[in-house]
PDB file of C-alpha atoms in Angstrom:
ATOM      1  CA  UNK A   1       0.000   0.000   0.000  1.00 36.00           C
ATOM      2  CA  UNK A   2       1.036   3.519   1.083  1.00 36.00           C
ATOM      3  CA  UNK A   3       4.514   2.058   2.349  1.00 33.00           C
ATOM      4  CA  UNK A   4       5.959   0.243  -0.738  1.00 32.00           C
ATOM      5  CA  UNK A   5       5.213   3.384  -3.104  1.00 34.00           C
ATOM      6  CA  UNK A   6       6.477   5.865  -0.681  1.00 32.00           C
ATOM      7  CA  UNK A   7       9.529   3.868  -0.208  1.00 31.00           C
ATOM      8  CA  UNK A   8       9.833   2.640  -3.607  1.00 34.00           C
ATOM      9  CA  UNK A   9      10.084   6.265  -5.274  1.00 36.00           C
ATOM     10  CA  UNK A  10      12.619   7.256  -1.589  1.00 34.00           C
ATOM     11  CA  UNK A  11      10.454   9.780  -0.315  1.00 32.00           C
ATOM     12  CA  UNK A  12       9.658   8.568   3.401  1.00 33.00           C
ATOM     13  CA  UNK A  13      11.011   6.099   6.022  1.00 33.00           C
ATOM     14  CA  UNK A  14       9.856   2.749   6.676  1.00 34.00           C
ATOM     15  CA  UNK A  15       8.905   4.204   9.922  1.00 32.00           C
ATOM     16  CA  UNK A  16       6.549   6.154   8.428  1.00 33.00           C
ATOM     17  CA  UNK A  17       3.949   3.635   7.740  1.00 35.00           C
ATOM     18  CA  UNK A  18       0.408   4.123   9.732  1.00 41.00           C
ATOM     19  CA  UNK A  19      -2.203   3.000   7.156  1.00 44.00           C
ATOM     20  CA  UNK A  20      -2.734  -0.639   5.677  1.00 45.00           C
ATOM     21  CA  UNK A  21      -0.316  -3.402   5.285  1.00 41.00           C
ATOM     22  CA  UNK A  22       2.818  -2.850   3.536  1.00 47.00           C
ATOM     23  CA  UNK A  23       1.795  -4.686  -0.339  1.00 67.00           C
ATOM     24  CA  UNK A  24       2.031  -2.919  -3.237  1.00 89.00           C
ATOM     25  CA  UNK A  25      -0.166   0.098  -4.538  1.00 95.00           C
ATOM     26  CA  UNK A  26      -4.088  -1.041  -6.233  1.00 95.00           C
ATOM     27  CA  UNK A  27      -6.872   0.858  -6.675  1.00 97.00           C
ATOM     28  CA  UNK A  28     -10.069   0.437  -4.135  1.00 97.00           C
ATOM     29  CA  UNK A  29     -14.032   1.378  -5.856  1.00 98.00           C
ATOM     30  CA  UNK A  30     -15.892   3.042  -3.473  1.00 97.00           C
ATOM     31  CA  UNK A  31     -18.832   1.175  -3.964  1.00 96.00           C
ATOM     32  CA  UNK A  32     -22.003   3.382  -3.769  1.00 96.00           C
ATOM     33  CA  UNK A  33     -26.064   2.950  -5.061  1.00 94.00           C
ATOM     34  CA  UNK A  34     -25.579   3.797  -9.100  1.00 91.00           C
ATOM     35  CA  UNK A  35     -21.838   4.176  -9.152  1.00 96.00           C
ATOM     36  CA  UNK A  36     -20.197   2.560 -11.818  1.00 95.00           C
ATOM     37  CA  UNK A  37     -17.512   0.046 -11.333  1.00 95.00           C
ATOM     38  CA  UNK A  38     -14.715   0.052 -14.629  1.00 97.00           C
ATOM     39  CA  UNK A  39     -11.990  -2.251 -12.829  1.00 96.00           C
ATOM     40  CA  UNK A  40     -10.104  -3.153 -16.405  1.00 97.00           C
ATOM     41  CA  UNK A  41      -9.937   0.967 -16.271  1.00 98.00           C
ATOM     42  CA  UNK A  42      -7.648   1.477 -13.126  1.00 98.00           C
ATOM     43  CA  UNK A  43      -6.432  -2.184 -14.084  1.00 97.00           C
ATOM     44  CA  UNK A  44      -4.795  -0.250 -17.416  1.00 97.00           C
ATOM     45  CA  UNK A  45      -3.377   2.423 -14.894  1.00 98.00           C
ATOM     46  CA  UNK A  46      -1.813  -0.001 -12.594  1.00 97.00           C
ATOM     47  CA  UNK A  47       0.123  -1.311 -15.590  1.00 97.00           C
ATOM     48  CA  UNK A  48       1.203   2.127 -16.819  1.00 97.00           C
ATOM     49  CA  UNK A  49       2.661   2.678 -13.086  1.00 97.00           C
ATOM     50  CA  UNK A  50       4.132  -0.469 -13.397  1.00 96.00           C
ATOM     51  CA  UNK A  51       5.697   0.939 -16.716  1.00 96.00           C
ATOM     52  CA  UNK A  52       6.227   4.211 -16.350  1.00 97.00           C
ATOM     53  CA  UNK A  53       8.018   4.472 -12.762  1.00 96.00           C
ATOM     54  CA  UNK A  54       9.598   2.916  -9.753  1.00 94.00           C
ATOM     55  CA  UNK A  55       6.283   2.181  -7.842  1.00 95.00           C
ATOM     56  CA  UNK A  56       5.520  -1.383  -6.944  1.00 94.00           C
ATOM     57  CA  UNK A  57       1.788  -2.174  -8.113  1.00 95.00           C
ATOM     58  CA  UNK A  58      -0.414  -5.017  -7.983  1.00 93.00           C
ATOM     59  CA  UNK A  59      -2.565  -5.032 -11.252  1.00 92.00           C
ATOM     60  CA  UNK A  60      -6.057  -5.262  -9.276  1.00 91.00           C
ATOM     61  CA  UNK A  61      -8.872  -3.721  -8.008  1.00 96.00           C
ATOM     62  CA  UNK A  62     -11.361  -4.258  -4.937  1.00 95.00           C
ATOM     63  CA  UNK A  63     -14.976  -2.763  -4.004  1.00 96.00           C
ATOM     64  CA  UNK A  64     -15.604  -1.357  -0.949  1.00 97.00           C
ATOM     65  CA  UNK A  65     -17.778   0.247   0.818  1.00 97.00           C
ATOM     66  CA  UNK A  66     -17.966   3.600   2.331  1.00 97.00           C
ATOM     67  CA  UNK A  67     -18.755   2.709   6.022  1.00 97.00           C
ATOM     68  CA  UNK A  68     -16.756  -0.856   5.671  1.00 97.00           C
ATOM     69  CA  UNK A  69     -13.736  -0.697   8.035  1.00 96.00           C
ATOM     70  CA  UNK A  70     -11.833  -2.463   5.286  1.00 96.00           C
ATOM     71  CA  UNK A  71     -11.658   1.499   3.423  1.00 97.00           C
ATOM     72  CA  UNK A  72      -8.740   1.724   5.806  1.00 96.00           C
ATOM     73  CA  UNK A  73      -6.807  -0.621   3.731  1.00 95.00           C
ATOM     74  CA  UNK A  74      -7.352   0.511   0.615  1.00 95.00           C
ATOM     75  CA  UNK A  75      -4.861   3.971   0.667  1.00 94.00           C
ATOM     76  CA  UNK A  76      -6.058   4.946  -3.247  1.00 97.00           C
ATOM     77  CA  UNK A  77      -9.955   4.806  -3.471  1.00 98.00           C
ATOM     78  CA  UNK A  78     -11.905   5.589  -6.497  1.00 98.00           C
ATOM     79  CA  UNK A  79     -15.873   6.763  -7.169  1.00 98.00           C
ATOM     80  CA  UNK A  80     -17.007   6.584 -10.433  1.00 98.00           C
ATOM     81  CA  UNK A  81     -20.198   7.614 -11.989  1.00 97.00           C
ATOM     82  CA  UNK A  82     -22.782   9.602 -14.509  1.00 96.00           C
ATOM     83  CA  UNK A  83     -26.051   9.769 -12.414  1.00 96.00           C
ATOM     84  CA  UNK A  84     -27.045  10.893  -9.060  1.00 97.00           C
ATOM     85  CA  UNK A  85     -26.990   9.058  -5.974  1.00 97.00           C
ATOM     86  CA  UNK A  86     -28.820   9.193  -2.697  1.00 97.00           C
ATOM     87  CA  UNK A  87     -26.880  10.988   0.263  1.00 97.00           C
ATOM     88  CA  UNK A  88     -24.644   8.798   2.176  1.00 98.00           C
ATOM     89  CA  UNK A  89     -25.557   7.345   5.792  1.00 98.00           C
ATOM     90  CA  UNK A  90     -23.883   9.594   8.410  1.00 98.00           C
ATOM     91  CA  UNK A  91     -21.397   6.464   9.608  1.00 97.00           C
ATOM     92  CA  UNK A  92     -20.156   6.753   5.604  1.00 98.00           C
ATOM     93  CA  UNK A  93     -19.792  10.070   5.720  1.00 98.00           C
ATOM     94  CA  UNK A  94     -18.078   9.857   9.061  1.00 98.00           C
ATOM     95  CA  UNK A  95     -15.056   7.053   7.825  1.00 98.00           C
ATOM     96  CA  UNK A  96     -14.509   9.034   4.845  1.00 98.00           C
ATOM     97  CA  UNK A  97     -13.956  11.696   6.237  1.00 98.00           C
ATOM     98  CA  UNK A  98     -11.621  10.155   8.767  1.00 98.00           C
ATOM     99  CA  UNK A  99     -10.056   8.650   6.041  1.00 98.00           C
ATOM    100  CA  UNK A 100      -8.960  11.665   4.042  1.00 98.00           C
ATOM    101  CA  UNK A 101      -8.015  13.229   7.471  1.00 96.00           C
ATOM    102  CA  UNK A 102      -5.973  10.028   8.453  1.00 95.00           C
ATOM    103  CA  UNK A 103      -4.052   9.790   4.777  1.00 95.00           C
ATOM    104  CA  UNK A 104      -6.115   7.880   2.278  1.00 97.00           C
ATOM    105  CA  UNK A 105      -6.917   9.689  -1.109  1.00 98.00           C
ATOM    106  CA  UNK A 106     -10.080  10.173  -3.213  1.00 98.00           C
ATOM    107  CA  UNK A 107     -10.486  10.496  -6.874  1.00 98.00           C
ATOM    108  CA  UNK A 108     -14.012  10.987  -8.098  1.00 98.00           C
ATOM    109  CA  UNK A 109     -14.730  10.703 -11.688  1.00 98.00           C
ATOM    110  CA  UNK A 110     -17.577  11.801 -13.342  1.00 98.00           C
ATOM    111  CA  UNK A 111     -18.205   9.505 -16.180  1.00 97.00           C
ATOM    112  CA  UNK A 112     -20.631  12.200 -17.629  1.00 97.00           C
ATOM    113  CA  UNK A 113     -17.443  13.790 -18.716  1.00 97.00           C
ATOM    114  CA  UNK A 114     -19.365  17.322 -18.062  1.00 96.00           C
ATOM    115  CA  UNK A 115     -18.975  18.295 -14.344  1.00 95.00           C
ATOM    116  CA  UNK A 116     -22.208  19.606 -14.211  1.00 94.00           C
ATOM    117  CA  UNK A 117     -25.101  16.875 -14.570  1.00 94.00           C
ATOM    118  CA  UNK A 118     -26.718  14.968 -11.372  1.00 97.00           C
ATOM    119  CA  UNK A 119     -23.613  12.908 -10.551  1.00 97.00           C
ATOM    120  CA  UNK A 120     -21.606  16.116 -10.042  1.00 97.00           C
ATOM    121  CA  UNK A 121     -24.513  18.056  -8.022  1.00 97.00           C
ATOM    122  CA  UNK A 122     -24.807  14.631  -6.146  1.00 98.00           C
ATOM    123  CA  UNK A 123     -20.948  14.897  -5.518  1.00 98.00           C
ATOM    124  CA  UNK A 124     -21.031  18.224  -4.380  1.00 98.00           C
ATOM    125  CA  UNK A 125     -23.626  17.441  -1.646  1.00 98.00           C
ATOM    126  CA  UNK A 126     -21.154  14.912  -0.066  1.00 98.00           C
ATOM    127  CA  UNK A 127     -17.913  16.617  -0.122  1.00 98.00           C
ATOM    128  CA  UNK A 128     -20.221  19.329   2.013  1.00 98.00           C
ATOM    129  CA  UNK A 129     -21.065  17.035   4.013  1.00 98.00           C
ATOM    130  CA  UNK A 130     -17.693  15.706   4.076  1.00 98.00           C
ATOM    131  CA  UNK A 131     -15.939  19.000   4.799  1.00 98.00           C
ATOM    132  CA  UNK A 132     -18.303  21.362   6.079  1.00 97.00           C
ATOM    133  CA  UNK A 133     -16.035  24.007   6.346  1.00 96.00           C
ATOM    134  CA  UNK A 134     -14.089  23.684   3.544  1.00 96.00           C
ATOM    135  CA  UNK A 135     -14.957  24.265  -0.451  1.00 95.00           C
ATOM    136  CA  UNK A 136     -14.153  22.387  -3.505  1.00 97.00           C
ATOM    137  CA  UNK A 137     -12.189  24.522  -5.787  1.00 97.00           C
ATOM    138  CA  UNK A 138     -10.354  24.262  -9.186  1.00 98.00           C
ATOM    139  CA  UNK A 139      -6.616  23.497  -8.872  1.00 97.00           C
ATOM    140  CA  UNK A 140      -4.154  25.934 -10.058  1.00 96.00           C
ATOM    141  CA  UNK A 141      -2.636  24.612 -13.320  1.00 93.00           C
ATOM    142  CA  UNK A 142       1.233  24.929 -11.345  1.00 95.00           C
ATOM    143  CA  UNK A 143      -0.127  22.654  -8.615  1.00 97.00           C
ATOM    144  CA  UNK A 144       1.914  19.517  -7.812  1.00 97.00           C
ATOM    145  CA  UNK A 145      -0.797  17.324  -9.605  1.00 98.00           C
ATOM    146  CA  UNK A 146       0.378  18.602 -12.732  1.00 98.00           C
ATOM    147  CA  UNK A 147       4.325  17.677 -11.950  1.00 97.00           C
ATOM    148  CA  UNK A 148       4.115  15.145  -9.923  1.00 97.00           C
ATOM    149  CA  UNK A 149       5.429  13.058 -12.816  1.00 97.00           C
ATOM    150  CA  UNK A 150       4.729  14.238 -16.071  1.00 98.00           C
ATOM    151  CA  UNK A 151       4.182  17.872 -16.993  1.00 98.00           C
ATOM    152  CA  UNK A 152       1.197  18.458 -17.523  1.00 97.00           C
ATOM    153  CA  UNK A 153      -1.503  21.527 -18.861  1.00 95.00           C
ATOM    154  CA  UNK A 154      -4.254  20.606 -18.283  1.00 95.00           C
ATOM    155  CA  UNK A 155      -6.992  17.304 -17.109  1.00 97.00           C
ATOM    156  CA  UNK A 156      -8.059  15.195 -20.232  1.00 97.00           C
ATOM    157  CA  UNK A 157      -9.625  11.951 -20.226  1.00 98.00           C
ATOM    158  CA  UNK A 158     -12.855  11.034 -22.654  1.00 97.00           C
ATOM    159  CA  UNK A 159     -13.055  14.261 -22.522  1.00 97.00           C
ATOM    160  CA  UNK A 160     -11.780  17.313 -21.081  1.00 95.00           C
ATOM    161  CA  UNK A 161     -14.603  18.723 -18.925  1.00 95.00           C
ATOM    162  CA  UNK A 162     -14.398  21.612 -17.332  1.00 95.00           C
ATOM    163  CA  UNK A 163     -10.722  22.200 -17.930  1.00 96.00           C
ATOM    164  CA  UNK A 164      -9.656  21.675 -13.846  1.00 97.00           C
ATOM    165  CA  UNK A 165      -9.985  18.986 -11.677  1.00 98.00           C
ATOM    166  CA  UNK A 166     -11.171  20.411  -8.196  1.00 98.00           C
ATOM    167  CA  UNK A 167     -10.098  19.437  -4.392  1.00 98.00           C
ATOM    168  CA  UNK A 168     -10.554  19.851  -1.005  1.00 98.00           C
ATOM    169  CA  UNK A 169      -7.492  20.742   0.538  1.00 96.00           C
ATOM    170  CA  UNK A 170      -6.264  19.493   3.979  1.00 96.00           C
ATOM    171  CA  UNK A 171      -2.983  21.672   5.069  1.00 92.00           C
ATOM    172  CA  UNK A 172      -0.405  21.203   2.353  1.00 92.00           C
ATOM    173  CA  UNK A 173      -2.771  18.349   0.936  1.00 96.00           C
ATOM    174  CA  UNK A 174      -5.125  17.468  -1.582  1.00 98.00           C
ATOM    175  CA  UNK A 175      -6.918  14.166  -0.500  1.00 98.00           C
ATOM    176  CA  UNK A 176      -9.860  14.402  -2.372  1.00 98.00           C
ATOM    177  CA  UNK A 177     -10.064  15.106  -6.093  1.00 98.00           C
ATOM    178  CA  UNK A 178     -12.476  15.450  -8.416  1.00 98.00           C
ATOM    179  CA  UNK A 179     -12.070  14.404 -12.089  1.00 98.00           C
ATOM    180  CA  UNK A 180     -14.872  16.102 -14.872  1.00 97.00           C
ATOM    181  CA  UNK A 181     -13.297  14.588 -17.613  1.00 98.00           C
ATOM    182  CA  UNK A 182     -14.437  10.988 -17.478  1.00 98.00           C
ATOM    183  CA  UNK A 183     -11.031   9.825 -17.157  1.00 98.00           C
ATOM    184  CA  UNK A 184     -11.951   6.486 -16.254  1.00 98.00           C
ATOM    185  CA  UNK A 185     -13.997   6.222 -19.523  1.00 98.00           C
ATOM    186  CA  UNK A 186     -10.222   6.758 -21.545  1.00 98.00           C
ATOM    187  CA  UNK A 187      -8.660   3.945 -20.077  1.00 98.00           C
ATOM    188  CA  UNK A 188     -11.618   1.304 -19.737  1.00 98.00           C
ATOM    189  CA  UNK A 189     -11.006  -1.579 -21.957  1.00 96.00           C
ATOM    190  CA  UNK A 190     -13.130  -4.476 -22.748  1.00 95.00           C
ATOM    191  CA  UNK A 191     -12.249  -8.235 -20.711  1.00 88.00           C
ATOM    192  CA  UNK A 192     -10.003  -8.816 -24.181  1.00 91.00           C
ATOM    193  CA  UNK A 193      -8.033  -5.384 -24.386  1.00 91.00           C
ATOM    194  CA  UNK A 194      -9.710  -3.298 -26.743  1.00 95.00           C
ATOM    195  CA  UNK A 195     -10.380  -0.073 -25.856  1.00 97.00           C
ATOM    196  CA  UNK A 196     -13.896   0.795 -24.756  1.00 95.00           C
ATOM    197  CA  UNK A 197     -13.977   4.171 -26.191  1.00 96.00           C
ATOM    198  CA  UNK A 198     -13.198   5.972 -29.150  1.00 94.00           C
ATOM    199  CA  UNK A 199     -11.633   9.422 -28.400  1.00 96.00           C
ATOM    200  CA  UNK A 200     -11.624  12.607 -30.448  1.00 94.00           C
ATOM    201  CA  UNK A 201      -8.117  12.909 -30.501  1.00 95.00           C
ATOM    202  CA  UNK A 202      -7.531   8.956 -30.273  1.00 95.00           C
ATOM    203  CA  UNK A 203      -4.377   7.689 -28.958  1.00 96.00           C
ATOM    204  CA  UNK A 204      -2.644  10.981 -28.221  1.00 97.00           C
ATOM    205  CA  UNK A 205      -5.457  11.688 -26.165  1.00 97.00           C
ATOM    206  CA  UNK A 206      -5.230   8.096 -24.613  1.00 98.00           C
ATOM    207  CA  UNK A 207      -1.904   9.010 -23.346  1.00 98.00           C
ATOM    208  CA  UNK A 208      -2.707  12.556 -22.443  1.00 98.00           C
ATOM    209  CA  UNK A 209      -5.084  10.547 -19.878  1.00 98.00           C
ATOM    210  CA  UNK A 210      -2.876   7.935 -19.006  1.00 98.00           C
ATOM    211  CA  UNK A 211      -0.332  10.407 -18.055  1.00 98.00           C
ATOM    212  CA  UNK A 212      -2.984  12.144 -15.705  1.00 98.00           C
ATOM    213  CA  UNK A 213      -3.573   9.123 -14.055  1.00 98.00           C
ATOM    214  CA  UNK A 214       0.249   8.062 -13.401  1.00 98.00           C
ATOM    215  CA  UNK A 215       0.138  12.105 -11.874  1.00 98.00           C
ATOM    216  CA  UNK A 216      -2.815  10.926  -9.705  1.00 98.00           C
ATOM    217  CA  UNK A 217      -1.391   8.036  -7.842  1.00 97.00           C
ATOM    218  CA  UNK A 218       2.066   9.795  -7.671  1.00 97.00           C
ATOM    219  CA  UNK A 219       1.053  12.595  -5.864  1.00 98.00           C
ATOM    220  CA  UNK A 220      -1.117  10.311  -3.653  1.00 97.00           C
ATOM    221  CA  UNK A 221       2.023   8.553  -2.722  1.00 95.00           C
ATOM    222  CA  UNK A 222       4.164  11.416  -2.319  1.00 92.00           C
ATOM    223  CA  UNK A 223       2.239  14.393  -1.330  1.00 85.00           C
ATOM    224  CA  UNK A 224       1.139  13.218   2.721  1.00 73.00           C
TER     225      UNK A 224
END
Protein backbone atom coordinates (compact mmCIF):
# COMPACT_ATOMS: atom_id res chain seq x y z
CA UNK A 1 0.00 0.00 0.00
CA UNK A 2 1.04 3.52 1.08
CA UNK A 3 4.51 2.06 2.35
CA UNK A 4 5.96 0.24 -0.74
CA UNK A 5 5.21 3.38 -3.10
CA UNK A 6 6.48 5.86 -0.68
CA UNK A 7 9.53 3.87 -0.21
CA UNK A 8 9.83 2.64 -3.61
CA UNK A 9 10.08 6.27 -5.27
CA UNK A 10 12.62 7.26 -1.59
CA UNK A 11 10.45 9.78 -0.31
CA UNK A 12 9.66 8.57 3.40
CA UNK A 13 11.01 6.10 6.02
CA UNK A 14 9.86 2.75 6.68
CA UNK A 15 8.90 4.20 9.92
CA UNK A 16 6.55 6.15 8.43
CA UNK A 17 3.95 3.63 7.74
CA UNK A 18 0.41 4.12 9.73
CA UNK A 19 -2.20 3.00 7.16
CA UNK A 20 -2.73 -0.64 5.68
CA UNK A 21 -0.32 -3.40 5.29
CA UNK A 22 2.82 -2.85 3.54
CA UNK A 23 1.80 -4.69 -0.34
CA UNK A 24 2.03 -2.92 -3.24
CA UNK A 25 -0.17 0.10 -4.54
CA UNK A 26 -4.09 -1.04 -6.23
CA UNK A 27 -6.87 0.86 -6.68
CA UNK A 28 -10.07 0.44 -4.13
CA UNK A 29 -14.03 1.38 -5.86
CA UNK A 30 -15.89 3.04 -3.47
CA UNK A 31 -18.83 1.18 -3.96
CA UNK A 32 -22.00 3.38 -3.77
CA UNK A 33 -26.06 2.95 -5.06
CA UNK A 34 -25.58 3.80 -9.10
CA UNK A 35 -21.84 4.18 -9.15
CA UNK A 36 -20.20 2.56 -11.82
CA UNK A 37 -17.51 0.05 -11.33
CA UNK A 38 -14.71 0.05 -14.63
CA UNK A 39 -11.99 -2.25 -12.83
CA UNK A 40 -10.10 -3.15 -16.40
CA UNK A 41 -9.94 0.97 -16.27
CA UNK A 42 -7.65 1.48 -13.13
CA UNK A 43 -6.43 -2.18 -14.08
CA UNK A 44 -4.80 -0.25 -17.42
CA UNK A 45 -3.38 2.42 -14.89
CA UNK A 46 -1.81 0.00 -12.59
CA UNK A 47 0.12 -1.31 -15.59
CA UNK A 48 1.20 2.13 -16.82
CA UNK A 49 2.66 2.68 -13.09
CA UNK A 50 4.13 -0.47 -13.40
CA UNK A 51 5.70 0.94 -16.72
CA UNK A 52 6.23 4.21 -16.35
CA UNK A 53 8.02 4.47 -12.76
CA UNK A 54 9.60 2.92 -9.75
CA UNK A 55 6.28 2.18 -7.84
CA UNK A 56 5.52 -1.38 -6.94
CA UNK A 57 1.79 -2.17 -8.11
CA UNK A 58 -0.41 -5.02 -7.98
CA UNK A 59 -2.56 -5.03 -11.25
CA UNK A 60 -6.06 -5.26 -9.28
CA UNK A 61 -8.87 -3.72 -8.01
CA UNK A 62 -11.36 -4.26 -4.94
CA UNK A 63 -14.98 -2.76 -4.00
CA UNK A 64 -15.60 -1.36 -0.95
CA UNK A 65 -17.78 0.25 0.82
CA UNK A 66 -17.97 3.60 2.33
CA UNK A 67 -18.75 2.71 6.02
CA UNK A 68 -16.76 -0.86 5.67
CA UNK A 69 -13.74 -0.70 8.04
CA UNK A 70 -11.83 -2.46 5.29
CA UNK A 71 -11.66 1.50 3.42
CA UNK A 72 -8.74 1.72 5.81
CA UNK A 73 -6.81 -0.62 3.73
CA UNK A 74 -7.35 0.51 0.61
CA UNK A 75 -4.86 3.97 0.67
CA UNK A 76 -6.06 4.95 -3.25
CA UNK A 77 -9.96 4.81 -3.47
CA UNK A 78 -11.91 5.59 -6.50
CA UNK A 79 -15.87 6.76 -7.17
CA UNK A 80 -17.01 6.58 -10.43
CA UNK A 81 -20.20 7.61 -11.99
CA UNK A 82 -22.78 9.60 -14.51
CA UNK A 83 -26.05 9.77 -12.41
CA UNK A 84 -27.05 10.89 -9.06
CA UNK A 85 -26.99 9.06 -5.97
CA UNK A 86 -28.82 9.19 -2.70
CA UNK A 87 -26.88 10.99 0.26
CA UNK A 88 -24.64 8.80 2.18
CA UNK A 89 -25.56 7.35 5.79
CA UNK A 90 -23.88 9.59 8.41
CA UNK A 91 -21.40 6.46 9.61
CA UNK A 92 -20.16 6.75 5.60
CA UNK A 93 -19.79 10.07 5.72
CA UNK A 94 -18.08 9.86 9.06
CA UNK A 95 -15.06 7.05 7.83
CA UNK A 96 -14.51 9.03 4.85
CA UNK A 97 -13.96 11.70 6.24
CA UNK A 98 -11.62 10.15 8.77
CA UNK A 99 -10.06 8.65 6.04
CA UNK A 100 -8.96 11.67 4.04
CA UNK A 101 -8.01 13.23 7.47
CA UNK A 102 -5.97 10.03 8.45
CA UNK A 103 -4.05 9.79 4.78
CA UNK A 104 -6.11 7.88 2.28
CA UNK A 105 -6.92 9.69 -1.11
CA UNK A 106 -10.08 10.17 -3.21
CA UNK A 107 -10.49 10.50 -6.87
CA UNK A 108 -14.01 10.99 -8.10
CA UNK A 109 -14.73 10.70 -11.69
CA UNK A 110 -17.58 11.80 -13.34
CA UNK A 111 -18.21 9.51 -16.18
CA UNK A 112 -20.63 12.20 -17.63
CA UNK A 113 -17.44 13.79 -18.72
CA UNK A 114 -19.37 17.32 -18.06
CA UNK A 115 -18.98 18.29 -14.34
CA UNK A 116 -22.21 19.61 -14.21
CA UNK A 117 -25.10 16.88 -14.57
CA UNK A 118 -26.72 14.97 -11.37
CA UNK A 119 -23.61 12.91 -10.55
CA UNK A 120 -21.61 16.12 -10.04
CA UNK A 121 -24.51 18.06 -8.02
CA UNK A 122 -24.81 14.63 -6.15
CA UNK A 123 -20.95 14.90 -5.52
CA UNK A 124 -21.03 18.22 -4.38
CA UNK A 125 -23.63 17.44 -1.65
CA UNK A 126 -21.15 14.91 -0.07
CA UNK A 127 -17.91 16.62 -0.12
CA UNK A 128 -20.22 19.33 2.01
CA UNK A 129 -21.07 17.03 4.01
CA UNK A 130 -17.69 15.71 4.08
CA UNK A 131 -15.94 19.00 4.80
CA UNK A 132 -18.30 21.36 6.08
CA UNK A 133 -16.04 24.01 6.35
CA UNK A 134 -14.09 23.68 3.54
CA UNK A 135 -14.96 24.26 -0.45
CA UNK A 136 -14.15 22.39 -3.50
CA UNK A 137 -12.19 24.52 -5.79
CA UNK A 138 -10.35 24.26 -9.19
CA UNK A 139 -6.62 23.50 -8.87
CA UNK A 140 -4.15 25.93 -10.06
CA UNK A 141 -2.64 24.61 -13.32
CA UNK A 142 1.23 24.93 -11.35
CA UNK A 143 -0.13 22.65 -8.62
CA UNK A 144 1.91 19.52 -7.81
CA UNK A 145 -0.80 17.32 -9.60
CA UNK A 146 0.38 18.60 -12.73
CA UNK A 147 4.32 17.68 -11.95
CA UNK A 148 4.11 15.15 -9.92
CA UNK A 149 5.43 13.06 -12.82
CA UNK A 150 4.73 14.24 -16.07
CA UNK A 151 4.18 17.87 -16.99
CA UNK A 152 1.20 18.46 -17.52
CA UNK A 153 -1.50 21.53 -18.86
CA UNK A 154 -4.25 20.61 -18.28
CA UNK A 155 -6.99 17.30 -17.11
CA UNK A 156 -8.06 15.20 -20.23
CA UNK A 157 -9.62 11.95 -20.23
CA UNK A 158 -12.85 11.03 -22.65
CA UNK A 159 -13.06 14.26 -22.52
CA UNK A 160 -11.78 17.31 -21.08
CA UNK A 161 -14.60 18.72 -18.93
CA UNK A 162 -14.40 21.61 -17.33
CA UNK A 163 -10.72 22.20 -17.93
CA UNK A 164 -9.66 21.67 -13.85
CA UNK A 165 -9.99 18.99 -11.68
CA UNK A 166 -11.17 20.41 -8.20
CA UNK A 167 -10.10 19.44 -4.39
CA UNK A 168 -10.55 19.85 -1.01
CA UNK A 169 -7.49 20.74 0.54
CA UNK A 170 -6.26 19.49 3.98
CA UNK A 171 -2.98 21.67 5.07
CA UNK A 172 -0.40 21.20 2.35
CA UNK A 173 -2.77 18.35 0.94
CA UNK A 174 -5.13 17.47 -1.58
CA UNK A 175 -6.92 14.17 -0.50
CA UNK A 176 -9.86 14.40 -2.37
CA UNK A 177 -10.06 15.11 -6.09
CA UNK A 178 -12.48 15.45 -8.42
CA UNK A 179 -12.07 14.40 -12.09
CA UNK A 180 -14.87 16.10 -14.87
CA UNK A 181 -13.30 14.59 -17.61
CA UNK A 182 -14.44 10.99 -17.48
CA UNK A 183 -11.03 9.83 -17.16
CA UNK A 184 -11.95 6.49 -16.25
CA UNK A 185 -14.00 6.22 -19.52
CA UNK A 186 -10.22 6.76 -21.54
CA UNK A 187 -8.66 3.94 -20.08
CA UNK A 188 -11.62 1.30 -19.74
CA UNK A 189 -11.01 -1.58 -21.96
CA UNK A 190 -13.13 -4.48 -22.75
CA UNK A 191 -12.25 -8.24 -20.71
CA UNK A 192 -10.00 -8.82 -24.18
CA UNK A 193 -8.03 -5.38 -24.39
CA UNK A 194 -9.71 -3.30 -26.74
CA UNK A 195 -10.38 -0.07 -25.86
CA UNK A 196 -13.90 0.80 -24.76
CA UNK A 197 -13.98 4.17 -26.19
CA UNK A 198 -13.20 5.97 -29.15
CA UNK A 199 -11.63 9.42 -28.40
CA UNK A 200 -11.62 12.61 -30.45
CA UNK A 201 -8.12 12.91 -30.50
CA UNK A 202 -7.53 8.96 -30.27
CA UNK A 203 -4.38 7.69 -28.96
CA UNK A 204 -2.64 10.98 -28.22
CA UNK A 205 -5.46 11.69 -26.16
CA UNK A 206 -5.23 8.10 -24.61
CA UNK A 207 -1.90 9.01 -23.35
CA UNK A 208 -2.71 12.56 -22.44
CA UNK A 209 -5.08 10.55 -19.88
CA UNK A 210 -2.88 7.93 -19.01
CA UNK A 211 -0.33 10.41 -18.06
CA UNK A 212 -2.98 12.14 -15.70
CA UNK A 213 -3.57 9.12 -14.05
CA UNK A 214 0.25 8.06 -13.40
CA UNK A 215 0.14 12.11 -11.87
CA UNK A 216 -2.81 10.93 -9.70
CA UNK A 217 -1.39 8.04 -7.84
CA UNK A 218 2.07 9.79 -7.67
CA UNK A 219 1.05 12.60 -5.86
CA UNK A 220 -1.12 10.31 -3.65
CA UNK A 221 2.02 8.55 -2.72
CA UNK A 222 4.16 11.42 -2.32
CA UNK A 223 2.24 14.39 -1.33
CA UNK A 224 1.14 13.22 2.72
Amino acid sequence: HLLVGLTAVGFLPASALGFGSAVRFHVASLSIAGSLHRPEAWKRLLHEIIQATSVEAEPSVLAVAPDDPKLFEHPFCVLVGKTGFEPLSDAAIYQLRRYLSYGGFLLIDDASGTGTGAFAQSVRRMVRRIFPTRTMSPLPNDHALYRSFFLLDAPVGRTRGSGVVEAVQLGPTAPLMFCTCDLSGALDRTVDGRNRNMLPQGELQRREAIKLGINLALYSLTSN
